[in-house]
PDB file of C-alpha atoms in Angstrom:
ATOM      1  CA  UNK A   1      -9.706   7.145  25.035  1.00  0.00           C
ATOM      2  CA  UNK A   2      -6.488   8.783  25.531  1.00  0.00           C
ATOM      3  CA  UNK A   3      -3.793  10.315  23.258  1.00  0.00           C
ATOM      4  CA  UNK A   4      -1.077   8.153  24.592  1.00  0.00           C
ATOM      5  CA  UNK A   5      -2.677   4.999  22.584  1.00  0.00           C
ATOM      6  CA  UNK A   6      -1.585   6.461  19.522  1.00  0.00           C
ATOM      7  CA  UNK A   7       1.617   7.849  20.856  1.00  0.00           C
ATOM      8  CA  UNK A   8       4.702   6.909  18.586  1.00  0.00           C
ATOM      9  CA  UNK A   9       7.426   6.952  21.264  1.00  0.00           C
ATOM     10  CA  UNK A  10      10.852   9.217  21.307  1.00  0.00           C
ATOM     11  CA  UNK A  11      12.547   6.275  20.501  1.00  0.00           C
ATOM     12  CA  UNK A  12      10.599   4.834  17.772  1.00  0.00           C
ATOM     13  CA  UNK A  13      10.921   8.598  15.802  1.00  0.00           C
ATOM     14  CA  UNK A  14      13.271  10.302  13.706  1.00  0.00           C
ATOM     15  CA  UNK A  15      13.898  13.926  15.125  1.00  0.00           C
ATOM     16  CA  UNK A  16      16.774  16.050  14.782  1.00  0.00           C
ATOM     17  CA  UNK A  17      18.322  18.476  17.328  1.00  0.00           C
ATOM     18  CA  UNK A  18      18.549  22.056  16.503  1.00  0.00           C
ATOM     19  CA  UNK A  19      22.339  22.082  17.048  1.00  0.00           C
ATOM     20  CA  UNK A  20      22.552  20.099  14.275  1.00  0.00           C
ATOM     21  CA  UNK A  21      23.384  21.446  10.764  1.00  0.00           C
ATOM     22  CA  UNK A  22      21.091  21.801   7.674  1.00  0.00           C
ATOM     23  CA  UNK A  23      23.025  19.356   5.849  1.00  0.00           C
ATOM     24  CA  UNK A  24      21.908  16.600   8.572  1.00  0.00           C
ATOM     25  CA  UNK A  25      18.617  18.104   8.484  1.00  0.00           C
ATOM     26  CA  UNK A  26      18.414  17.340   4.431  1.00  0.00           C
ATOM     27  CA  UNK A  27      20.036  13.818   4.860  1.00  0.00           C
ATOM     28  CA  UNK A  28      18.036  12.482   8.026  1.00  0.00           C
ATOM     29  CA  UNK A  29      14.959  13.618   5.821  1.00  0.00           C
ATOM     30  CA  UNK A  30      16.306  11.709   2.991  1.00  0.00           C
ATOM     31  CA  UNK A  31      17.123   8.472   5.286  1.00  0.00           C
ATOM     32  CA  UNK A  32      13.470   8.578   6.547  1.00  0.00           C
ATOM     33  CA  UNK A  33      11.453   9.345   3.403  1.00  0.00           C
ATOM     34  CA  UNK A  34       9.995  12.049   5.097  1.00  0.00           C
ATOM     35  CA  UNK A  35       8.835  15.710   4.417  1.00  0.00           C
ATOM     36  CA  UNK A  36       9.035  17.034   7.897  1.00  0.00           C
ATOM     37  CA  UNK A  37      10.878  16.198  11.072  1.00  0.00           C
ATOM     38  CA  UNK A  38      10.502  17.425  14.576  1.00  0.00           C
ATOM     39  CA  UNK A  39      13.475  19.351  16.287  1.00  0.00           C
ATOM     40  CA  UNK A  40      13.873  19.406  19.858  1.00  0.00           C
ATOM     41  CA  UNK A  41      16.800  21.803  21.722  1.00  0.00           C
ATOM     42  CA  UNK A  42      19.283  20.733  23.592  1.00  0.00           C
ATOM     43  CA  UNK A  43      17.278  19.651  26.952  1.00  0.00           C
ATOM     44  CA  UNK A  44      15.196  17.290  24.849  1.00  0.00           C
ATOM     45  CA  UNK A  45      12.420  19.996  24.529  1.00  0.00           C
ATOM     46  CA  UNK A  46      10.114  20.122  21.465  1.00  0.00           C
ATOM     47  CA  UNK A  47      10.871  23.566  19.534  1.00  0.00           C
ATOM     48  CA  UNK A  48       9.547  23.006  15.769  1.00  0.00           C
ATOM     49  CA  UNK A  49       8.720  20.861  12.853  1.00  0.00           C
ATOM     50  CA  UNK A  50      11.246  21.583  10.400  1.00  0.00           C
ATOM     51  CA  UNK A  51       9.590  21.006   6.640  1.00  0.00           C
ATOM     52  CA  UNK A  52      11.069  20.480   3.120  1.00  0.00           C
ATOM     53  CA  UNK A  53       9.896  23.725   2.333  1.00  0.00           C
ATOM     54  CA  UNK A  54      11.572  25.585   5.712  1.00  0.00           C
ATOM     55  CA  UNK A  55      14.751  24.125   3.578  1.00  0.00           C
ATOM     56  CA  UNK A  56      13.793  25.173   0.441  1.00  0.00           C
ATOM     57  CA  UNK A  57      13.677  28.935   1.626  1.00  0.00           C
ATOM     58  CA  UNK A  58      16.323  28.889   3.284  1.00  0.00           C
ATOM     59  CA  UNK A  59      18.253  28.323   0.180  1.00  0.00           C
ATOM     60  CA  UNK A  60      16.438  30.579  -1.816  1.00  0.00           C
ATOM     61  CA  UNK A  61      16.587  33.699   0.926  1.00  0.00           C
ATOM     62  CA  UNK A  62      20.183  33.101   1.424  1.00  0.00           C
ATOM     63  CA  UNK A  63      23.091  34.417  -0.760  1.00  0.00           C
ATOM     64  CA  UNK A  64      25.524  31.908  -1.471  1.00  0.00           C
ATOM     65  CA  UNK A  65      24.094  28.844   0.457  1.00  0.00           C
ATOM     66  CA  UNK A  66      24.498  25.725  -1.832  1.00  0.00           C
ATOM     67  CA  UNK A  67      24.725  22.430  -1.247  1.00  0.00           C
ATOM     68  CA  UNK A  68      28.622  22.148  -0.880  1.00  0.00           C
ATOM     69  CA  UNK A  69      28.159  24.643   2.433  1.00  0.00           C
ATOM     70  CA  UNK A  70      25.158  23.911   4.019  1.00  0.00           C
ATOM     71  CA  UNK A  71      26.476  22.103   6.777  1.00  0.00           C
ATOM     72  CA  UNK A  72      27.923  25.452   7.964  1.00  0.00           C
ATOM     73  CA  UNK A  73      24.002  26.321   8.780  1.00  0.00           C
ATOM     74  CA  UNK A  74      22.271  24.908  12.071  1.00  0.00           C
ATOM     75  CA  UNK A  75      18.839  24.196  11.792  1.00  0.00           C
ATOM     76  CA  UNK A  76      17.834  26.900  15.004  1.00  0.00           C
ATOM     77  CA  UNK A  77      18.492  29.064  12.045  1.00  0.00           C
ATOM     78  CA  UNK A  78      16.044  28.465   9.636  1.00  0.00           C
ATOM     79  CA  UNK A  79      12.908  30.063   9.878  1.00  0.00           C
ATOM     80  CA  UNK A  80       9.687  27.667  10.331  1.00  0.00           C
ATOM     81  CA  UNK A  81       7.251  29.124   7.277  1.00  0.00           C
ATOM     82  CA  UNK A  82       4.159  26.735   9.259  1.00  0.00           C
ATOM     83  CA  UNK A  83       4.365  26.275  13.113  1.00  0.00           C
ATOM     84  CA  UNK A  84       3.499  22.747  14.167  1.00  0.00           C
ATOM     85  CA  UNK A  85       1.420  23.184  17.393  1.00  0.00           C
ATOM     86  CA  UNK A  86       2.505  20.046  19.997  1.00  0.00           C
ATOM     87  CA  UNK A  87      -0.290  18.857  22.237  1.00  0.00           C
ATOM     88  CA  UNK A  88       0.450  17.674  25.943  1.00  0.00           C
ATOM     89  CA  UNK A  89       0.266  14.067  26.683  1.00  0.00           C
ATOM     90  CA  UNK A  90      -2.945  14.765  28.856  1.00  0.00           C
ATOM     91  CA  UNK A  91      -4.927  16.465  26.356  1.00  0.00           C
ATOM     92  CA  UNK A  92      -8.170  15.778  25.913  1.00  0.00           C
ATOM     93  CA  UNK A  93      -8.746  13.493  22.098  1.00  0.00           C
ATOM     94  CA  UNK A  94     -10.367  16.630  20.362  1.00  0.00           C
ATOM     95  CA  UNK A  95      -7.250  18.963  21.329  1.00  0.00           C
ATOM     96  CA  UNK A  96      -5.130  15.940  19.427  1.00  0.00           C
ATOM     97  CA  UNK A  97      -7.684  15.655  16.317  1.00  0.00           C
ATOM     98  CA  UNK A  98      -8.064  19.053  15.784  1.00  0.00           C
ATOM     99  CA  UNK A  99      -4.482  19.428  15.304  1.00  0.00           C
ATOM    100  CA  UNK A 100      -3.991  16.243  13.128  1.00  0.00           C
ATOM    101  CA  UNK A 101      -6.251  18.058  10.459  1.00  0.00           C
ATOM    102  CA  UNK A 102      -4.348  20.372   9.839  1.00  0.00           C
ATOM    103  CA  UNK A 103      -0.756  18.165  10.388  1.00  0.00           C
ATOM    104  CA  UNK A 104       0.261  14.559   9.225  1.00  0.00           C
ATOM    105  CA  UNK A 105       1.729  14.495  12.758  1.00  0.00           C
ATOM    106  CA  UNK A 106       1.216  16.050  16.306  1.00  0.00           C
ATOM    107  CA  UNK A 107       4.224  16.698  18.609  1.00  0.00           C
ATOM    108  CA  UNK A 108       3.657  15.707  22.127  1.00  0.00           C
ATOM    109  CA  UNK A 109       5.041  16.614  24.657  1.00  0.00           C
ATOM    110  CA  UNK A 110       4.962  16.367  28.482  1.00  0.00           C
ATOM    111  CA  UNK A 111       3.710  19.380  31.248  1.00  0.00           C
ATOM    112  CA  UNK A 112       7.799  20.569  30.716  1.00  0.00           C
ATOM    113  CA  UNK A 113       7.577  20.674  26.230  1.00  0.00           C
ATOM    114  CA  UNK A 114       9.864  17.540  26.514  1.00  0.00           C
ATOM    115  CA  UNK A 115       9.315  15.517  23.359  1.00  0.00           C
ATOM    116  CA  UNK A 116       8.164  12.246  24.195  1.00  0.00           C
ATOM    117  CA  UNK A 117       6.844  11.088  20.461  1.00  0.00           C
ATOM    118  CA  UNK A 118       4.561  12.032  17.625  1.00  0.00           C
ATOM    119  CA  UNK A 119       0.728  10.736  16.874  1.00  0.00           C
ATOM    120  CA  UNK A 120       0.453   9.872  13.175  1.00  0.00           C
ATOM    121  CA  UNK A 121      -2.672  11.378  10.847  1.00  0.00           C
ATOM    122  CA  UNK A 122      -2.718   8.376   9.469  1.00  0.00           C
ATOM    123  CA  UNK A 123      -2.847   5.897  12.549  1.00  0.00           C
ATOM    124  CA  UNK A 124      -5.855   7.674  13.610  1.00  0.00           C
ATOM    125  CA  UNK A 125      -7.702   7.783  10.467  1.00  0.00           C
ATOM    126  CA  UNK A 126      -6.761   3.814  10.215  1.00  0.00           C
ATOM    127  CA  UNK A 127      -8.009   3.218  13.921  1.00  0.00           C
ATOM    128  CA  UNK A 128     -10.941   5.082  13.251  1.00  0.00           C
ATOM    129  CA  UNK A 129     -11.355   3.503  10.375  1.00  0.00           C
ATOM    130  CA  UNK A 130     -11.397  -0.150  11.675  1.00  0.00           C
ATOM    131  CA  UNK A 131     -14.008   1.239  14.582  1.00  0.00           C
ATOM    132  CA  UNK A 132     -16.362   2.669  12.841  1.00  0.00           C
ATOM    133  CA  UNK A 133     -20.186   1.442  13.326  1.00  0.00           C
ATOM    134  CA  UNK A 134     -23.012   2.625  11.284  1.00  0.00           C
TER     135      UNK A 134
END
């Protein structure tokens, strides 16, 4: 099977570019219900996962960063504490599941890092689920 039938596409994800500031970081996370986000650059290429947490310490390890002034800080500026790896769209299934233990979602990307949509822990543990034969 390939990774591309559990592929959500670009256009069916929330991302955020890393232009953008930490303030639209906070509320696209809030909009989504989600704890992480990937962030692509400028040319649509996948750079990150940006995390709750990456947020958290960003507040904490920076001196007079509050809510009222956080869109003054892009999100190319926070530090990632947990690198998400990405996995190219012709990867072989055990490159893809070995990253999805450790991740709720793998990156992918194209032979250029362009971000063409996430694969969801949790729609391969349900597909898995559904096919499994004793």
């Amino acid at each position: 099977m390939e990774i591309s039938y559990f592929l959500l596409p670009k256009a069916e994800v929330a991302y955020i570019k890393s232009s953008a500031s930490m303030k639209d970081a906070i509320e696209q996370l809030e909009a989504q219900h989600y704890t992480a986000i990937p962030v692509i650059d400028q040319d649509g290429k996948y750079v990150a996962t940006l995390s709750e947490g990456d947020l958290l310490w960003k507040m904490r390890s920076t001196p007079g960063l509050t809510f009222d002034n956080m869109d003054q800080v892009e999100v190319h500026e926070i530090n990632n504490r947990v690198y998400n790896e990405c996995v190219y769209i012709e990867a072989e299934m055990e490159d893809m599941l070995t990253l999805a233990a450790d991740q709720n979602f793998v990156p992918v990307v194209d032979v250029d890092r362009v971000f063409l949509g996430i694969i969801r822990r949790k729609d391969i543990i349900e597909y898995y689920t559904r096919n499994i034969s004793d």
